[in-house]
Amino acid sequence: EPEVTQTPSHQVTQMGQEVILRCVPISNHLYFYWYRQILGQKVEFLVSFYNNEISEKSEIFDDQFSVERPDGSNFTLKIRSTKLEDSAMYFCASSELPGSPLHFGNGTRLTVT
Amino acid sequence: KQEVTQIPAALSVPEGENLVLNCSFTDSAIYNLQWFRQDPGKGLTSLLLIQSSQREQTSGRLNASLDKSSGRSTLYIAASQPGDSATYLCAVPTPTGNQFYFGTGTSLTVIP
């Protein structure tokens, strides 16, 4: 069964550094998402992406965050200058249509020291 | 803003027992609801998607119901097994479908 893949599985970075989290969505899906989950808290929406542009973003997704689909398969989340509070599990997801079943990757655990 | 709540936060049952997980949401103007399973340190696996026009959806030992008017959904697990131990999350989409609001989850432990 096709799946969403995310790399790396774990990333450790120092405060102020830039990180890029990578995702390969399911190939025939058109809608892509990033969510995050701080340890012990709810899964929170960050951003959705369709047709090479952001379709919706949350208040968490400030100017420090950006997303890109650099080629036909990858979908990336960049955090320009990481803060301690950015430490979380970051999940990429994709779907065929808005509101249709979401397929999640296994996540990237980001630790900012 | 949509608020999604799940009760109980944690549940421990002996193997073989039938159980019900609850999900409530504040804005009933939803067009579907999804149930997910999350294993420790892993991503979310979609279990069931129930459309607003449906009252129930079944997959194997799982049955999800949806009552939009009361803002509730339940996930029924029959004949629970230790392999069912995980966190179960419900999520509802915004009207655009561009994002989902997640509940805090119910952590289920099935004791052999």
Coordinates of C-alpha atoms in Angstrom, one line a residue:
Chain A
E1 CA 0.0 0.0 0.0
P2 CA 1.4 3.4 -0.9
E3 CA 2.6 5.5 2.1
V4 CA 3.8 8.9 3.1
T5 CA 7.5 8.9 3.9
Q6 CA 9.4 11.4 6.0
T7 CA 13.1 12.0 6.6
P8 CA 14.9 12.2 8.8
S9 CA 13.1 10.3 11.6
H10 CA 15.0 12.3 14.2
Q11 CA 16.7 15.7 13.9
V12 CA 18.7 17.4 16.7
T13 CA 19.6 21.1 16.1
Q14 CA 20.8 24.0 18.1
M15 CA 18.6 27.0 18.7
G16 CA 18.8 29.6 15.9
Q17 CA 19.7 27.0 13.2
E18 CA 17.7 26.3 10.1
V19 CA 16.2 22.9 9.6
I20 CA 14.4 21.3 6.6
L21 CA 12.1 18.4 7.1
R22 CA 11.3 16.3 4.1
C23 CA 8.3 14.4 3.0
V24 CA 7.3 12.3 0.0
P25 CA 3.5 12.3 -0.2
I26 CA 1.5 9.5 -1.9
S27 CA 2.0 10.0 -5.6
N28 CA -1.6 10.5 -6.7
H29 CA -2.5 12.8 -3.8
L30 CA -2.9 16.5 -4.5
Y31 CA -3.2 18.0 -1.1
F32 CA -0.4 18.1 1.4
Y33 CA -0.2 19.1 5.0
W34 CA 2.1 19.6 7.9
Y35 CA 1.0 19.0 11.5
R36 CA 3.0 18.9 14.7
Q37 CA 2.5 17.3 18.1
I38 CA 4.3 18.6 21.1
L39 CA 4.9 15.8 23.6
G40 CA 1.7 15.1 25.5
Q41 CA -0.4 17.6 23.6
K42 CA -2.8 17.6 20.7
V43 CA -1.9 17.2 17.1
E44 CA -1.9 20.8 15.7
F45 CA -2.4 21.9 12.1
L46 CA 0.4 24.0 10.6
V47 CA -0.3 24.4 6.9
S48 CA -2.0 22.9 3.9
F49 CA -0.7 23.1 0.3
Y50 CA -2.3 22.6 -3.0
N51 CA -1.4 23.5 -6.6
N52 CA 2.0 24.8 -5.5
E53 CA 0.6 27.3 -3.0
I54 CA -0.5 27.5 0.6
S55 CA -4.2 27.0 0.9
E56 CA -4.5 27.5 4.6
K57 CA -2.2 28.1 7.6
S58 CA -2.5 28.3 11.3
E59 CA -1.3 31.1 13.6
I60 CA 1.6 28.8 14.5
F61 CA 2.9 29.0 11.0
D62 CA 4.6 32.4 11.2
D63 CA 7.4 33.9 9.1
Q64 CA 9.9 31.4 10.5
F65 CA 8.1 28.6 8.7
S66 CA 7.9 28.0 4.9
V67 CA 6.9 25.1 2.7
E68 CA 8.0 24.1 -0.7
R69 CA 7.4 21.5 -3.3
P70 CA 10.8 21.6 -5.0
D71 CA 10.1 18.8 -7.5
G72 CA 7.3 16.5 -8.4
S73 CA 7.7 14.2 -5.4
N74 CA 9.1 16.1 -2.4
F75 CA 7.3 18.4 0.0
T76 CA 9.4 20.3 2.6
L77 CA 9.0 22.3 5.7
K78 CA 11.7 24.8 6.6
I79 CA 12.1 26.4 9.9
R80 CA 14.5 29.3 9.5
S81 CA 15.7 30.0 13.0
T82 CA 14.6 27.3 15.4
K83 CA 13.5 28.0 19.0
L84 CA 13.3 25.6 21.9
E85 CA 9.5 25.6 21.7
D86 CA 9.8 24.2 18.1
S87 CA 10.8 20.9 19.6
A88 CA 8.0 18.5 18.6
M89 CA 7.0 15.6 16.3
Y90 CA 6.3 17.0 12.9
F91 CA 3.9 15.0 10.7
C92 CA 3.4 15.3 7.0
A93 CA 0.1 14.1 5.5
S94 CA -1.5 13.9 2.1
S95 CA -5.0 13.4 0.8
E96 CA -6.6 13.0 -2.6
L97 CA -9.2 15.7 -1.9
P98 CA -9.9 18.2 0.9
G99 CA -11.6 16.3 3.7
S100 CA -10.9 12.9 2.3
P101 CA -8.9 10.3 4.4
L102 CA -5.6 11.7 5.6
H103 CA -2.5 9.6 5.2
F104 CA 0.2 10.4 7.7
G105 CA 4.0 9.7 7.6
N106 CA 5.7 8.4 10.7
G107 CA 6.9 11.8 11.6
T108 CA 10.2 13.6 12.3
R109 CA 11.1 14.2 15.9
L110 CA 12.7 17.6 16.1
T111 CA 14.8 18.4 19.2
V112 CA 16.1 21.9 19.6
T113 CA 18.8 22.4 22.2
Chain B
K1 CA -13.2 27.7 16.6
Q2 CA -14.0 24.0 16.6
E3 CA -13.2 22.2 19.9
V4 CA -12.8 18.4 19.9
T5 CA -12.8 16.5 23.2
Q6 CA -12.2 12.9 23.8
I7 CA -13.3 11.0 27.0
P8 CA -11.8 9.1 28.7
A9 CA -8.2 10.2 28.4
A10 CA -7.0 6.7 29.3
L11 CA -8.7 3.3 29.4
S12 CA -7.5 -0.1 30.5
V13 CA -9.5 -3.2 29.8
P14 CA -8.9 -7.0 29.9
E15 CA -8.6 -8.8 26.6
G16 CA -11.8 -9.8 25.0
E17 CA -13.9 -6.9 26.3
N18 CA -16.0 -4.7 24.1
L19 CA -15.3 -1.0 24.6
V20 CA -16.5 2.4 23.5
L21 CA -14.4 5.5 22.9
N22 CA -16.1 8.9 22.8
C23 CA -15.5 12.0 20.8
S24 CA -17.4 15.3 21.0
F25 CA -17.2 18.4 18.9
T26 CA -18.6 21.9 19.4
D27 CA -19.5 22.9 15.8
S28 CA -21.9 20.4 14.2
A29 CA -21.4 21.8 10.7
I30 CA -19.0 19.1 9.7
Y31 CA -19.1 16.9 6.6
N32 CA -17.1 14.0 8.0
L33 CA -15.2 12.7 10.9
Q34 CA -12.1 10.5 11.0
W35 CA -10.8 8.1 13.6
F36 CA -7.1 7.5 13.8
R37 CA -4.8 5.2 15.7
Q38 CA -1.4 6.3 16.9
D39 CA 1.2 3.9 18.2
P40 CA 4.0 5.3 20.4
G41 CA 6.5 7.3 18.4
K42 CA 4.7 6.6 15.2
G43 CA 2.4 8.5 12.8
L44 CA -1.3 8.3 12.6
T45 CA -3.1 5.6 10.8
S46 CA -6.6 6.3 9.5
L47 CA -9.1 3.8 10.8
L48 CA -12.5 5.0 9.6
L49 CA -13.9 8.0 7.9
I50 CA -17.6 8.6 8.5
Q51 CA -19.5 11.0 6.3
S52 CA -22.0 13.4 7.8
S53 CA -24.8 11.6 5.8
Q54 CA -23.9 8.3 7.4
R55 CA -24.8 7.2 10.9
E56 CA -22.3 4.3 11.1
Q57 CA -19.2 3.0 9.4
T58 CA -17.7 -0.4 10.0
S59 CA -14.3 -2.0 9.5
G60 CA -13.7 -5.4 10.9
R61 CA -14.0 -5.2 14.7
L62 CA -14.4 -1.4 14.6
N63 CA -17.6 0.5 14.3
A64 CA -17.9 4.3 14.3
S65 CA -21.1 6.2 14.7
L66 CA -21.8 9.9 14.2
D67 CA -24.6 12.0 15.6
K68 CA -24.0 15.5 14.2
S69 CA -26.9 17.1 15.9
S70 CA -25.5 16.2 19.3
G71 CA -21.9 16.8 18.3
R72 CA -20.8 13.2 19.2
S73 CA -19.1 10.3 17.6
T74 CA -18.3 6.9 19.2
L75 CA -15.7 4.3 18.2
Y76 CA -16.8 0.8 19.3
I77 CA -14.1 -1.9 19.4
A78 CA -15.4 -5.5 19.7
A79 CA -13.5 -8.3 21.3
S80 CA -10.4 -6.2 22.2
Q81 CA -6.9 -7.6 21.7
P82 CA -3.6 -6.6 23.2
G83 CA -2.6 -5.4 19.7
D84 CA -5.3 -2.8 19.9
S85 CA -3.3 -1.0 22.6
A86 CA -2.6 2.5 21.2
T87 CA -3.9 6.1 21.3
Y88 CA -7.1 6.7 19.4
L89 CA -7.7 10.1 18.0
C90 CA -10.8 11.6 16.3
A91 CA -10.6 14.6 13.9
V92 CA -13.0 16.8 12.1
P93 CA -12.3 19.0 9.1
T94 CA -13.0 22.7 8.6
P95 CA -15.6 23.6 6.0
T96 CA -12.9 24.0 3.4
G97 CA -11.4 20.6 4.3
N98 CA -8.0 22.2 4.4
Q99 CA -7.3 21.4 8.0
F100 CA -8.5 19.0 10.7
Y101 CA -9.0 19.6 14.4
F102 CA -7.9 16.8 16.5
G103 CA -9.0 15.6 19.9
T104 CA -6.5 14.9 22.7
G105 CA -6.9 11.2 22.2
T106 CA -7.8 8.2 24.4
S107 CA -4.9 6.0 25.4
L108 CA -6.1 2.4 25.3
T109 CA -4.3 -0.5 27.1
V110 CA -5.7 -4.0 26.5
I111 CA -4.4 -6.4 29.2
P112 CA -3.7 -10.0 28.1

